[in-house]
Short mmCIF file of N, CA and C in Angstrom, two decimals:
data_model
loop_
_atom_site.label_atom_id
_atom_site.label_comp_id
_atom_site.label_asym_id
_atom_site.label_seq_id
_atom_site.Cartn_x
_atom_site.Cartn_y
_atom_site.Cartn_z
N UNK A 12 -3.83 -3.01 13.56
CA UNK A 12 -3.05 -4.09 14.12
C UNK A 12 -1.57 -3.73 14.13
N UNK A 13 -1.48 -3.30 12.68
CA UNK A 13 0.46 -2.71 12.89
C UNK A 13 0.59 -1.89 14.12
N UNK A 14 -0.25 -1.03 14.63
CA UNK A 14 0.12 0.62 15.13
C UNK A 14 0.22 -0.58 16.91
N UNK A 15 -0.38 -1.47 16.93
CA UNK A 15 -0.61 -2.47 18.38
C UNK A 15 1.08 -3.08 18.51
N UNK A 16 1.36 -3.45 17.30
CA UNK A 16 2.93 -4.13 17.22
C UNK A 16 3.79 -3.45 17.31
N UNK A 17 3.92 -2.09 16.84
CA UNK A 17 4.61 -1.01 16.90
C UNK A 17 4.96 -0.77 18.55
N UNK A 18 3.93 -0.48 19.27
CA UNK A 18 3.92 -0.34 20.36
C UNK A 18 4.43 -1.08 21.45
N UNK A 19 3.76 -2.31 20.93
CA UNK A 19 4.20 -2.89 22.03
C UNK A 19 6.32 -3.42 21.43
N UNK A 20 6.64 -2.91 20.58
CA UNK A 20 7.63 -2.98 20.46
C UNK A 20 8.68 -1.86 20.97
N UNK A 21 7.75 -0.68 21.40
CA UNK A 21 8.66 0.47 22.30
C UNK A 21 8.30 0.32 23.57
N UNK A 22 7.41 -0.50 23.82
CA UNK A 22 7.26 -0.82 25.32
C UNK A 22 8.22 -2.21 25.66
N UNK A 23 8.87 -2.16 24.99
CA UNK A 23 9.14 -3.71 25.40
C UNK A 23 10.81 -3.11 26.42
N UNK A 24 11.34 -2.46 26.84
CA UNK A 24 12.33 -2.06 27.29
C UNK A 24 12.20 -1.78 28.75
N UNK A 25 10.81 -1.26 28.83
CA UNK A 25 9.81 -1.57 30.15
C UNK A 25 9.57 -2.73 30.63
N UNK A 26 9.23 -3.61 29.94
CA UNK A 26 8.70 -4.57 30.23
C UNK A 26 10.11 -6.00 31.17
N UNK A 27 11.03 -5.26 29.86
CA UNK A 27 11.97 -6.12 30.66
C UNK A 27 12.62 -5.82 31.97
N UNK A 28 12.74 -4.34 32.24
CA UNK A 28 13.05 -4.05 33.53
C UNK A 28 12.28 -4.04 34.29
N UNK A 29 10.52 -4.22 34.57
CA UNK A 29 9.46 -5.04 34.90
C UNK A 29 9.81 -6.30 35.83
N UNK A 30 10.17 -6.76 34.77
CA UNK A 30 10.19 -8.61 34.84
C UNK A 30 11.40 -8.77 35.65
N UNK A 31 12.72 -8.04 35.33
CA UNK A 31 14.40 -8.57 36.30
C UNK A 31 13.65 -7.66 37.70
N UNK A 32 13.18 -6.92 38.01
CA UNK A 32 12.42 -6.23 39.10
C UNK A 32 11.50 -7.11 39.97
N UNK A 33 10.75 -8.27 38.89
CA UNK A 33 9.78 -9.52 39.72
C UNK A 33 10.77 -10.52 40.01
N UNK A 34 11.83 -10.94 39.43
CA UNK A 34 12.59 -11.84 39.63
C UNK A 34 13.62 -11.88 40.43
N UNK A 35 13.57 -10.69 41.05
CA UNK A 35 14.49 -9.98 41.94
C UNK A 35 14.32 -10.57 43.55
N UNK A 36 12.61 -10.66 43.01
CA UNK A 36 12.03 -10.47 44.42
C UNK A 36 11.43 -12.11 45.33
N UNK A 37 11.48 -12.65 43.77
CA UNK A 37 11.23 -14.33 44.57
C UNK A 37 12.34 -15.36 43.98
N UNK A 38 13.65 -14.55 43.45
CA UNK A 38 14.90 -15.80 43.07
C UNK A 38 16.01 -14.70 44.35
N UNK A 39 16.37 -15.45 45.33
CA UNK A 39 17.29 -14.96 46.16
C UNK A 39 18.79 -14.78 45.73
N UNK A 40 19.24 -15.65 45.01
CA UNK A 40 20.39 -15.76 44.67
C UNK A 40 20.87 -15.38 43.19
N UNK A 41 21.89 -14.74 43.55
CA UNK A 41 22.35 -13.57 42.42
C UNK A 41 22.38 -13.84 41.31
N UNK A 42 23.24 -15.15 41.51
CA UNK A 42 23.37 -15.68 39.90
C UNK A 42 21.88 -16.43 39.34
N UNK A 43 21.37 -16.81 39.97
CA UNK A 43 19.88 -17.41 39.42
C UNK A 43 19.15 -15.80 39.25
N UNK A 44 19.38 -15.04 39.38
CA UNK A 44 18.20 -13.79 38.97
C UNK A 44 19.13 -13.39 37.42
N UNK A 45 20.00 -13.34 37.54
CA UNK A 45 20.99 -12.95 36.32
C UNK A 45 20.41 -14.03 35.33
N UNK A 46 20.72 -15.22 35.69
CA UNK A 46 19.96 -16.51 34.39
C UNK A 46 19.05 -16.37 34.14
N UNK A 47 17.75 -15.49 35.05
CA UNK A 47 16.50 -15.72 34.61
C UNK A 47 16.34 -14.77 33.57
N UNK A 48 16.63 -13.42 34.41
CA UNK A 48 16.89 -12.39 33.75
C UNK A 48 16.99 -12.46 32.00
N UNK A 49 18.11 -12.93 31.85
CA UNK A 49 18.67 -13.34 30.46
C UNK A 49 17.74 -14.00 29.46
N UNK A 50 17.67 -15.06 30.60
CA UNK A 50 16.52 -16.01 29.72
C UNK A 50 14.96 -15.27 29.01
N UNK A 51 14.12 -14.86 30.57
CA UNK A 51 13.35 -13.66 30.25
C UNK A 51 13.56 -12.04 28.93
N UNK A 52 14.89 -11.76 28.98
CA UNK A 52 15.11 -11.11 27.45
C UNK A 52 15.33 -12.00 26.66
N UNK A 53 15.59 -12.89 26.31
CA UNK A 53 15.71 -13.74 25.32
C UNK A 53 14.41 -14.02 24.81
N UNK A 54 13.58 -14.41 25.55
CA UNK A 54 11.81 -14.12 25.52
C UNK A 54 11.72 -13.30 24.87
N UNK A 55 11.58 -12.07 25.64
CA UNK A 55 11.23 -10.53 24.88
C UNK A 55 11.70 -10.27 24.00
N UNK A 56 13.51 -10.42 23.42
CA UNK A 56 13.62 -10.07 22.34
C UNK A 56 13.13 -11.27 21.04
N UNK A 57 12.99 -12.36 21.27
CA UNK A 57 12.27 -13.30 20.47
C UNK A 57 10.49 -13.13 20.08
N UNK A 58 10.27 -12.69 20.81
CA UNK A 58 9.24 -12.39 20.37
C UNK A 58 8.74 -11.04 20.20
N UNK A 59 9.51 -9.68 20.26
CA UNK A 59 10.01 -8.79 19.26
C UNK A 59 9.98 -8.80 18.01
N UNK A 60 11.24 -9.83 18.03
CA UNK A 60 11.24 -10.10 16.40
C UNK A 60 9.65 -10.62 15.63
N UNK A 61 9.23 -11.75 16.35
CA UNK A 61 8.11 -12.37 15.67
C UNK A 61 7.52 -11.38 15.27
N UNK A 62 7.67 -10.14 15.92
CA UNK A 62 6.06 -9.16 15.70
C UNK A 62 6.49 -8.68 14.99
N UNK A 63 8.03 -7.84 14.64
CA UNK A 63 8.05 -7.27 13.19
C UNK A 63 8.27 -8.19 12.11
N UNK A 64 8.28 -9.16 12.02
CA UNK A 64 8.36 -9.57 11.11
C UNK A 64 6.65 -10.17 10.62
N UNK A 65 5.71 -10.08 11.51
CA UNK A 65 4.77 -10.08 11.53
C UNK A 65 4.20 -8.87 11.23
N UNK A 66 4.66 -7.45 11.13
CA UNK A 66 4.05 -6.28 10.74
C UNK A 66 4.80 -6.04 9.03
N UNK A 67 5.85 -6.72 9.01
CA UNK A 67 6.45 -6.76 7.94
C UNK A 67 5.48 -7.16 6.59
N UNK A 68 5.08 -8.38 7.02
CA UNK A 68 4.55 -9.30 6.27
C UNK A 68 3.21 -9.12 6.20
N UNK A 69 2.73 -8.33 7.07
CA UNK A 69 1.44 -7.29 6.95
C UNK A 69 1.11 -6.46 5.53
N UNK A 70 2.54 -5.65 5.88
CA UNK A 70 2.76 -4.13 4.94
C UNK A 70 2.83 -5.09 3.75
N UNK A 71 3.74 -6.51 3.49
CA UNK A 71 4.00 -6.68 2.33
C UNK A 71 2.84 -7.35 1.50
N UNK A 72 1.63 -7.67 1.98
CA UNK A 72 0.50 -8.66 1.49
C UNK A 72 -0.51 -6.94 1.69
N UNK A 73 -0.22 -6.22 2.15
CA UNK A 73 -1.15 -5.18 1.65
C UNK A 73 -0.29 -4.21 0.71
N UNK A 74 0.26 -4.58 0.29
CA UNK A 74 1.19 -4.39 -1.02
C UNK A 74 1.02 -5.09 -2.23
N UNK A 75 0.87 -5.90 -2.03
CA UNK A 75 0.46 -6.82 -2.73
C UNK A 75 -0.96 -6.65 -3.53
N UNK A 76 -1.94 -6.64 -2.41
CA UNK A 76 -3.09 -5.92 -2.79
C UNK A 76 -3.45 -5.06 -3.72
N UNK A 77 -2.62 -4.29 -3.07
CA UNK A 77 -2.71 -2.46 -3.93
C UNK A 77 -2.35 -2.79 -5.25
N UNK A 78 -1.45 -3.46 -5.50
CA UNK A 78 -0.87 -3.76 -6.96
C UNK A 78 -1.96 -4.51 -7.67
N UNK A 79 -2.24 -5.71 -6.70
CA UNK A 79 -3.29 -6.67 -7.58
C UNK A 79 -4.64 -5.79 -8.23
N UNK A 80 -5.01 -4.84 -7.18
CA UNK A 80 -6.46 -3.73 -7.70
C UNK A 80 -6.01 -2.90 -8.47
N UNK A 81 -5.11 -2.08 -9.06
CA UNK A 81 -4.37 -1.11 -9.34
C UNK A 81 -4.27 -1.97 -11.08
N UNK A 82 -3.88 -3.31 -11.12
CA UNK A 82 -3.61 -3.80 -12.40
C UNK A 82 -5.28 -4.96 -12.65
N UNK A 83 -6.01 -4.40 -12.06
CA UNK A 83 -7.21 -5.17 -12.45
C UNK A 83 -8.20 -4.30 -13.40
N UNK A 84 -8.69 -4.95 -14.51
CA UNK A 84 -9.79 -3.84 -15.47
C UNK A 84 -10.82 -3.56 -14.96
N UNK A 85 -11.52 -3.85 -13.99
CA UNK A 85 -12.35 -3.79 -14.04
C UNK A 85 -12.45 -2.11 -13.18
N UNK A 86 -13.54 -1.30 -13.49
CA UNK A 86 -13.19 0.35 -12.92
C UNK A 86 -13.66 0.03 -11.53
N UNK A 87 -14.24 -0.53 -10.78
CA UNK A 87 -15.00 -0.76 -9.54
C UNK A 87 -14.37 -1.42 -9.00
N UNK A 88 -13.16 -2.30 -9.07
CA UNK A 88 -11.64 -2.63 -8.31
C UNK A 88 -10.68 -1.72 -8.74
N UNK A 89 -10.02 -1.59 -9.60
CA UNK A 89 -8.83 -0.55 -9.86
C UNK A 89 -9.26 0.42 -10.04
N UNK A 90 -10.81 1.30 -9.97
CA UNK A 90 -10.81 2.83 -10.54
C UNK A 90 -11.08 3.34 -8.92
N UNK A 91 -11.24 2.53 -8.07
CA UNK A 91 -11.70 3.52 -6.60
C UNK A 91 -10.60 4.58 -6.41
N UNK A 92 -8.92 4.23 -6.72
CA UNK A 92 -8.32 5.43 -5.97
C UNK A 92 -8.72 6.08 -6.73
N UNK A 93 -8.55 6.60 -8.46
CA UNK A 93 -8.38 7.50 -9.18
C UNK A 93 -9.26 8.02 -9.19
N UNK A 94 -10.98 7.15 -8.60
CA UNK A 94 -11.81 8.33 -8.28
C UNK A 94 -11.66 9.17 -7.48
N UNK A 95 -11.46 8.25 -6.23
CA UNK A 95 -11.44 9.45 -4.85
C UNK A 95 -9.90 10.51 -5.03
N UNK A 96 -9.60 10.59 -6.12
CA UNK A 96 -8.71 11.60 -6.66
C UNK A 96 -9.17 12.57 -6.94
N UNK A 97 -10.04 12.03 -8.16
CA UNK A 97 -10.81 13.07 -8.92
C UNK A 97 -11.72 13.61 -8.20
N UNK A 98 -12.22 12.88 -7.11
CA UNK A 98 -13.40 13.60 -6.00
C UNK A 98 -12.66 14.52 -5.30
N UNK A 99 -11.64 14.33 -4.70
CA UNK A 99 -10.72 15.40 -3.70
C UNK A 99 -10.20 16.44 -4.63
N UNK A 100 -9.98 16.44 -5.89
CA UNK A 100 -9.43 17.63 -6.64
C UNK A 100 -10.41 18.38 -7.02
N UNK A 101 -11.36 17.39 -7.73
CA UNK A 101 -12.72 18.36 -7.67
C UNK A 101 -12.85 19.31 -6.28
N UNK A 102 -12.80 18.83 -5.49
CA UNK A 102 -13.58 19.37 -3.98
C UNK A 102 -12.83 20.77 -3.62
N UNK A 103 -11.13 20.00 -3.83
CA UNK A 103 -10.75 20.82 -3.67
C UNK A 103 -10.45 22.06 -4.81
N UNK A 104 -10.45 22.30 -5.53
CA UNK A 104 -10.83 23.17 -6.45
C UNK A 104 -12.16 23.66 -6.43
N UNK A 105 -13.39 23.18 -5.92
CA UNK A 105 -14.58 24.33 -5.51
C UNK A 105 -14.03 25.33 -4.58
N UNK A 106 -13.57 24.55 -3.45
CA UNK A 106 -13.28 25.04 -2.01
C UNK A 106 -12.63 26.29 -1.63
N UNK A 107 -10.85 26.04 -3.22
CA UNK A 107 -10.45 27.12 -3.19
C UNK A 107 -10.38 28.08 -4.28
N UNK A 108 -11.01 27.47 -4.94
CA UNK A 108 -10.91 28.56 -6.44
C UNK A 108 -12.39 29.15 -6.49
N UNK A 109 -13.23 28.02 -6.85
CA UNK A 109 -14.89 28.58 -7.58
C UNK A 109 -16.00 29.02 -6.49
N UNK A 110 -15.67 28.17 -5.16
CA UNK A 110 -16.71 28.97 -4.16
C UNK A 110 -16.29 30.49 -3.99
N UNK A 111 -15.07 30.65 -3.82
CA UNK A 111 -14.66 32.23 -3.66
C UNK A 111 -15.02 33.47 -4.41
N UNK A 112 -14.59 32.69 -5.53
CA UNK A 112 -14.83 33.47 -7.08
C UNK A 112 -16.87 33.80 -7.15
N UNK A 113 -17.18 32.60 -7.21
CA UNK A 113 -18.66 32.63 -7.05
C UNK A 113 -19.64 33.56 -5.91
N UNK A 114 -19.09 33.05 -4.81
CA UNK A 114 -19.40 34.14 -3.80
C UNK A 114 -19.38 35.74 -3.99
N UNK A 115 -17.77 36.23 -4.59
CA UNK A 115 -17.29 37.59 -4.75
C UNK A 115 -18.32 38.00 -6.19
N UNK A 116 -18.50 37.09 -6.92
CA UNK A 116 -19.64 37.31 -8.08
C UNK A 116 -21.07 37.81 -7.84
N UNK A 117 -21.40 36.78 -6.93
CA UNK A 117 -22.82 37.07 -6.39
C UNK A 117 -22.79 38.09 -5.82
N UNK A 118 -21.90 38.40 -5.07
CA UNK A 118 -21.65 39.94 -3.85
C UNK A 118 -22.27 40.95 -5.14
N UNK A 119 -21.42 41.45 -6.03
CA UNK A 119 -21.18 42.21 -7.33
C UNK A 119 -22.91 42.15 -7.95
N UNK A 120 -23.34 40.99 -8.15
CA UNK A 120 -24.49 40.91 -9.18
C UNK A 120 -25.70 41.18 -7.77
N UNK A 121 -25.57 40.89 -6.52
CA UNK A 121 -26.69 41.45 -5.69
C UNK A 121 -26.83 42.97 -5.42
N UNK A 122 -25.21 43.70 -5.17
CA UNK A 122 -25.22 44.66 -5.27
C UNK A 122 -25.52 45.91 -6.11
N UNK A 123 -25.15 45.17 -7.15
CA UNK A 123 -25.26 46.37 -8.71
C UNK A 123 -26.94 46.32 -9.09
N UNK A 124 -27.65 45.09 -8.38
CA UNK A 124 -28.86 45.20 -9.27
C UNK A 124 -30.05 45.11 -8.18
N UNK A 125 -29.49 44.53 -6.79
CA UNK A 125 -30.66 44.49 -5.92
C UNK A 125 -31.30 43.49 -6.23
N UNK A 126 -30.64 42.55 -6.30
CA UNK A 126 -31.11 41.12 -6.24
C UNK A 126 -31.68 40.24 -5.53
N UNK A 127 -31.90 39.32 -4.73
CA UNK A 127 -31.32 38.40 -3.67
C UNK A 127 -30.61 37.31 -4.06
N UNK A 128 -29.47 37.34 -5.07
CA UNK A 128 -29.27 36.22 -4.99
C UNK A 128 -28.38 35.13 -4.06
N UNK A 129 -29.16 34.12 -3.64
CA UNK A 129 -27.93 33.35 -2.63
C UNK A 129 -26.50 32.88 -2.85
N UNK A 130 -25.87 33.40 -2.06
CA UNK A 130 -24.59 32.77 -1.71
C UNK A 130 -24.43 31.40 -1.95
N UNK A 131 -23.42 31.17 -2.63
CA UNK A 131 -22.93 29.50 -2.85
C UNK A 131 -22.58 28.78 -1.45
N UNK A 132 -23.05 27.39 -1.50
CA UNK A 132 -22.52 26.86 -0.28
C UNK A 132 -21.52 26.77 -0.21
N UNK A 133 -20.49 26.69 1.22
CA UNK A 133 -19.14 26.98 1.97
C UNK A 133 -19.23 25.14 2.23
N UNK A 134 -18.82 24.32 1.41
CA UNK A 134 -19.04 22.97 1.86
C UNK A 134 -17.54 22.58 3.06
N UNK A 135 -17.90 22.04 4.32
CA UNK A 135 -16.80 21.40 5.22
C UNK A 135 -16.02 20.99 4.22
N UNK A 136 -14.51 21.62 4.51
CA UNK A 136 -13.40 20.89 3.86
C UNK A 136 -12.14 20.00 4.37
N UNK A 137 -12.92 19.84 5.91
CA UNK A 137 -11.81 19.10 6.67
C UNK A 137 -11.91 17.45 6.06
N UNK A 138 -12.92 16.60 5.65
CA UNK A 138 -12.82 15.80 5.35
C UNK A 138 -12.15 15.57 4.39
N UNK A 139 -12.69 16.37 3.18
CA UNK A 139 -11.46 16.48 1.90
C UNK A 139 -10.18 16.15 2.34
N UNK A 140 -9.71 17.26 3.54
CA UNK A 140 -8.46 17.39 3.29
C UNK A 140 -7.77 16.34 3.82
N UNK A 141 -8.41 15.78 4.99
CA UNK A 141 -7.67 14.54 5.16
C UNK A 141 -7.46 13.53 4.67
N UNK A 142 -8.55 12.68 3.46
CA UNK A 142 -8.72 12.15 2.50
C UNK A 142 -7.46 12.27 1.69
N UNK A 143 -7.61 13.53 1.10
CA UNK A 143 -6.28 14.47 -0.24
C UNK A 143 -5.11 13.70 0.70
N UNK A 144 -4.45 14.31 2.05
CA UNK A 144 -3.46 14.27 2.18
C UNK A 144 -3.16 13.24 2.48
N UNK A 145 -3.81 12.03 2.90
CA UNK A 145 -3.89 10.30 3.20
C UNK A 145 -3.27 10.51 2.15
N UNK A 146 -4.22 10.50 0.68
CA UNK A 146 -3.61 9.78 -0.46
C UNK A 146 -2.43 10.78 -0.90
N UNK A 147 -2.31 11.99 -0.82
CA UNK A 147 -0.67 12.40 -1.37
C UNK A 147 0.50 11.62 -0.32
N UNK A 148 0.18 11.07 0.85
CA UNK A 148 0.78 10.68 1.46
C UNK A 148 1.35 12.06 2.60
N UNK A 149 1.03 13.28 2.68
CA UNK A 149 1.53 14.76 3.07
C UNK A 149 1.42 14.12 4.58
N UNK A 150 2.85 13.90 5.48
CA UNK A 150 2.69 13.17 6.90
C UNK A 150 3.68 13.60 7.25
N UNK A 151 4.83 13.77 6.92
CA UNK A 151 5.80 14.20 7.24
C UNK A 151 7.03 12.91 7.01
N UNK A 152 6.85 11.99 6.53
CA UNK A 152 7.27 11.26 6.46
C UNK A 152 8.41 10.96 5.44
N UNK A 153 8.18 11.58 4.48
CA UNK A 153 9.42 11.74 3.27
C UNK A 153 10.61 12.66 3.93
N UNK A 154 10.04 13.30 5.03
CA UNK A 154 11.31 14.82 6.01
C UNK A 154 11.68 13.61 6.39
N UNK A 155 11.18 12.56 6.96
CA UNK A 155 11.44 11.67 8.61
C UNK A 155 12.78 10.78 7.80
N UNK A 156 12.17 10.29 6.43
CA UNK A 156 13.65 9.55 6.13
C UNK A 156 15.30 10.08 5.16
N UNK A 157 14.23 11.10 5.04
CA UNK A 157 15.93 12.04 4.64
C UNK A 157 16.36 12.65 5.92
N UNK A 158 16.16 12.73 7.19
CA UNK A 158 16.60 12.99 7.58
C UNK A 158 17.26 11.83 8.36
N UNK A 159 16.86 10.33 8.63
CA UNK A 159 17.61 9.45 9.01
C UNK A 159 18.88 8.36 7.52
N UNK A 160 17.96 9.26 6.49
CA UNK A 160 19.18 8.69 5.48
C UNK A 160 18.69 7.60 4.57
N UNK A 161 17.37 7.34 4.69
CA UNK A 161 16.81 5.84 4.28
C UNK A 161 15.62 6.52 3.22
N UNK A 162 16.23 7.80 2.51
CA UNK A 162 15.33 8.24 1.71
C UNK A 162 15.55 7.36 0.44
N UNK A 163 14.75 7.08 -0.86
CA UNK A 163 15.32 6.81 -2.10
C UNK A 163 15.60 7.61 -2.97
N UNK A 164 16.90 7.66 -3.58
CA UNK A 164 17.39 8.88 -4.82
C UNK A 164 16.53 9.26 -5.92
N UNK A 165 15.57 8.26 -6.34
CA UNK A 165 14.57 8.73 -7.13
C UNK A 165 13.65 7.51 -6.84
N UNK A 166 12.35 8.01 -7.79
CA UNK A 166 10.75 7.50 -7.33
C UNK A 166 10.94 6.12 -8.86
N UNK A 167 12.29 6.06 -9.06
CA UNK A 167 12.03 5.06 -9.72
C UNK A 167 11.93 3.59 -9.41
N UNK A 168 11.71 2.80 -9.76
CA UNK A 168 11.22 1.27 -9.13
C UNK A 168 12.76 0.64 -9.63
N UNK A 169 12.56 -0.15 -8.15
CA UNK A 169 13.82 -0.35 -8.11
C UNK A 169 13.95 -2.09 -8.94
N UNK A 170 15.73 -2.04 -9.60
CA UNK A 170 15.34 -3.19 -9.93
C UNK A 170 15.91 -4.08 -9.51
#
Protein backbone atom coordinates (compact mmCIF):
# COMPACT_ATOMS: atom_id res chain seq x y z
CA UNK A 1 0.00 0.00 0.00
CA UNK A 2 2.93 2.49 0.94
CA UNK A 3 4.94 1.69 -2.46
CA UNK A 4 0.91 2.76 -4.27
CA UNK A 5 1.21 6.25 -2.19
CA UNK A 6 4.65 6.75 -2.95
CA UNK A 7 3.82 6.73 -6.45
CA UNK A 8 1.17 8.19 -6.93
CA UNK A 9 2.91 11.00 -5.11
CA UNK A 10 5.68 11.31 -8.04
CA UNK A 11 3.04 11.15 -10.44
CA UNK A 12 1.22 13.80 -9.17
CA UNK A 13 3.23 16.67 -11.21
CA UNK A 14 1.75 14.89 -14.28
CA UNK A 15 -1.28 14.83 -13.28
CA UNK A 16 -1.52 18.42 -12.71
CA UNK A 17 -0.27 19.45 -16.04
CA UNK A 18 -2.94 16.79 -17.28
CA UNK A 19 -5.73 18.57 -15.74
CA UNK A 20 -4.58 22.77 -16.64
CA UNK A 21 -4.23 20.90 -20.34
CA UNK A 22 -8.29 19.65 -19.87
CA UNK A 23 -9.19 22.94 -18.57
CA UNK A 24 -7.63 24.65 -21.22
CA UNK A 25 -9.81 23.14 -23.55
CA UNK A 26 -13.49 23.65 -22.24
CA UNK A 27 -12.87 27.12 -19.91
CA UNK A 28 -12.26 29.80 -22.81
CA UNK A 29 -11.28 32.54 -20.81
CA UNK A 30 -7.91 33.11 -19.42
CA UNK A 31 -8.50 34.10 -16.17
CA UNK A 32 -11.16 31.32 -15.42
CA UNK A 33 -8.53 28.54 -16.62
CA UNK A 34 -5.86 30.20 -14.24
CA UNK A 35 -8.70 29.91 -11.18
CA UNK A 36 -9.41 26.52 -12.05
CA UNK A 37 -6.09 25.64 -12.54
CA UNK A 38 -5.15 26.78 -8.98
CA UNK A 39 -8.02 25.46 -7.48
CA UNK A 40 -7.38 21.94 -9.22
CA UNK A 41 -3.57 22.09 -7.48
CA UNK A 42 -4.92 22.95 -4.44
CA UNK A 43 -6.79 19.53 -4.88
CA UNK A 44 -3.70 17.73 -5.78
CA UNK A 45 -1.56 19.17 -3.39
CA UNK A 46 -4.24 18.48 -0.55
CA UNK A 47 -4.57 15.39 -1.14
CA UNK A 48 -0.80 14.70 -1.46
CA UNK A 49 -0.52 15.56 1.79
CA UNK A 50 -3.43 13.21 3.03
CA UNK A 51 -1.44 10.33 1.52
CA UNK A 52 1.78 10.97 3.27
CA UNK A 53 0.59 11.48 6.10
CA UNK A 54 -1.36 8.43 5.55
CA UNK A 55 1.92 6.39 4.69
CA UNK A 56 3.34 8.08 7.69
CA UNK A 57 0.98 6.72 10.01
CA UNK A 58 1.31 3.40 8.27
CA UNK A 59 5.21 3.15 8.99
CA UNK A 60 4.33 4.45 12.52
CA UNK A 61 1.57 1.64 13.70
CA UNK A 62 3.90 -0.92 12.01
CA UNK A 63 6.35 0.35 14.38
CA UNK A 64 4.55 0.02 16.82
CA UNK A 65 4.00 -3.54 16.15
CA UNK A 66 7.51 -4.54 15.86
CA UNK A 67 8.08 -3.18 19.33
CA UNK A 68 4.85 -4.64 20.80
CA UNK A 69 6.23 -8.50 19.41
CA UNK A 70 9.82 -7.79 20.09
CA UNK A 71 8.81 -6.99 24.03
CA UNK A 72 6.27 -9.88 24.23
CA UNK A 73 7.44 -13.40 26.19
CA UNK A 74 6.03 -15.42 24.60
CA UNK A 75 8.92 -17.21 21.85
CA UNK A 76 6.16 -17.72 19.02
CA UNK A 77 5.41 -13.75 18.99
CA UNK A 78 8.79 -12.19 19.88
CA UNK A 79 11.18 -15.23 18.95
CA UNK A 80 10.14 -15.31 14.99
CA UNK A 81 12.87 -12.65 14.02
CA UNK A 82 15.69 -14.12 16.12
CA UNK A 83 14.81 -17.32 14.61
CA UNK A 84 14.78 -16.50 11.07
CA UNK A 85 18.27 -15.10 12.17
CA UNK A 86 19.49 -18.04 13.43
CA UNK A 87 18.00 -19.88 10.28
CA UNK A 88 19.81 -17.42 7.75
CA UNK A 89 23.20 -17.64 9.69
CA UNK A 90 22.93 -21.13 9.99
CA UNK A 91 22.25 -21.35 6.14
CA UNK A 92 24.47 -19.13 5.57
CA UNK A 93 27.40 -20.60 7.17
CA UNK A 94 26.66 -24.18 5.47
CA UNK A 95 26.61 -22.37 2.13
CA UNK A 96 29.88 -20.71 2.68
CA UNK A 97 32.02 -22.36 5.03
CA UNK A 98 30.90 -26.30 5.64
CA UNK A 99 29.41 -27.27 2.17
CA UNK A 100 32.84 -26.28 0.64
CA UNK A 101 34.98 -27.64 3.26
CA UNK A 102 32.79 -30.90 3.16
CA UNK A 103 32.74 -31.27 -0.48
CA UNK A 104 36.84 -30.63 -0.76
CA UNK A 105 36.80 -33.50 2.15
CA UNK A 106 34.83 -35.95 0.38
CA UNK A 107 36.92 -35.16 -2.96
CA UNK A 108 40.20 -36.27 -0.64
CA UNK A 109 38.43 -39.36 1.22
CA UNK A 110 36.91 -40.70 -2.40
CA UNK A 111 40.10 -40.25 -3.90
CA UNK A 112 42.70 -41.65 -1.45
CA UNK A 113 40.51 -44.73 -0.85
CA UNK A 114 38.10 -45.36 -3.81
CA UNK A 115 35.13 -44.80 -2.24
CA UNK A 116 31.85 -43.52 -3.53
CA UNK A 117 31.18 -41.28 -1.24
CA UNK A 118 28.43 -38.58 -2.13
CA UNK A 119 28.89 -35.11 -2.39
CA UNK A 120 27.08 -32.83 0.12
CA UNK A 121 24.10 -31.02 -1.14
CA UNK A 122 24.74 -27.40 -2.89
CA UNK A 123 21.36 -26.09 -1.18
CA UNK A 124 19.74 -22.73 -3.40
CA UNK A 125 21.04 -19.78 -1.60
CA UNK A 126 19.16 -17.08 -3.29
CA UNK A 127 16.37 -17.29 -0.89
CA UNK A 128 18.61 -17.09 2.14
CA UNK A 129 20.08 -14.28 0.82
CA UNK A 130 17.30 -12.21 0.32
CA UNK A 131 15.72 -13.07 3.59
CA UNK A 132 19.55 -12.22 5.42
CA UNK A 133 19.66 -8.98 3.59
CA UNK A 134 15.72 -7.89 4.18
CA UNK A 135 16.59 -8.36 7.76
CA UNK A 136 20.27 -6.69 7.87
CA UNK A 137 18.40 -4.14 6.11
CA UNK A 138 21.68 -4.33 3.11
CA UNK A 139 19.47 -1.85 0.37
CA UNK A 140 21.44 0.77 -0.02
CA UNK A 141 19.71 2.85 2.01
CA UNK A 142 22.00 3.91 4.95
CA UNK A 143 24.47 5.35 1.43
CA UNK A 144 20.94 7.08 0.31
CA UNK A 145 20.76 9.17 3.64
CA UNK A 146 24.28 10.13 4.26
CA UNK A 147 24.38 11.15 1.27
CA UNK A 148 21.23 13.54 1.48
CA UNK A 149 22.33 14.36 5.16
CA UNK A 150 19.38 12.79 7.13
CA UNK A 151 21.73 10.06 8.37
CA UNK A 152 21.75 9.58 12.42
CA UNK A 153 25.23 10.18 14.29
CA UNK A 154 24.79 7.08 16.17
CA UNK A 155 22.34 3.90 16.43
CA UNK A 156 21.52 5.27 19.72
CA UNK A 157 17.74 5.85 20.59
CA UNK A 158 16.98 8.99 20.57
CA UNK A 159 15.71 10.84 23.51
Amino acid sequence: MAAGIIGALTAAPAVIEGITNIIGRFIPDPGQQAQAAIEMQKLVVDREAAAATAAAEIAKAQAETNTAEAQNPSMFVGGWRPFVGWVCGIGLLYVALLQPGLAWLTGIVNAAFGIGIPMPPVPPSEVLMTVLTGMLGIAGLRSYDKQKGTAAPTIAAKR
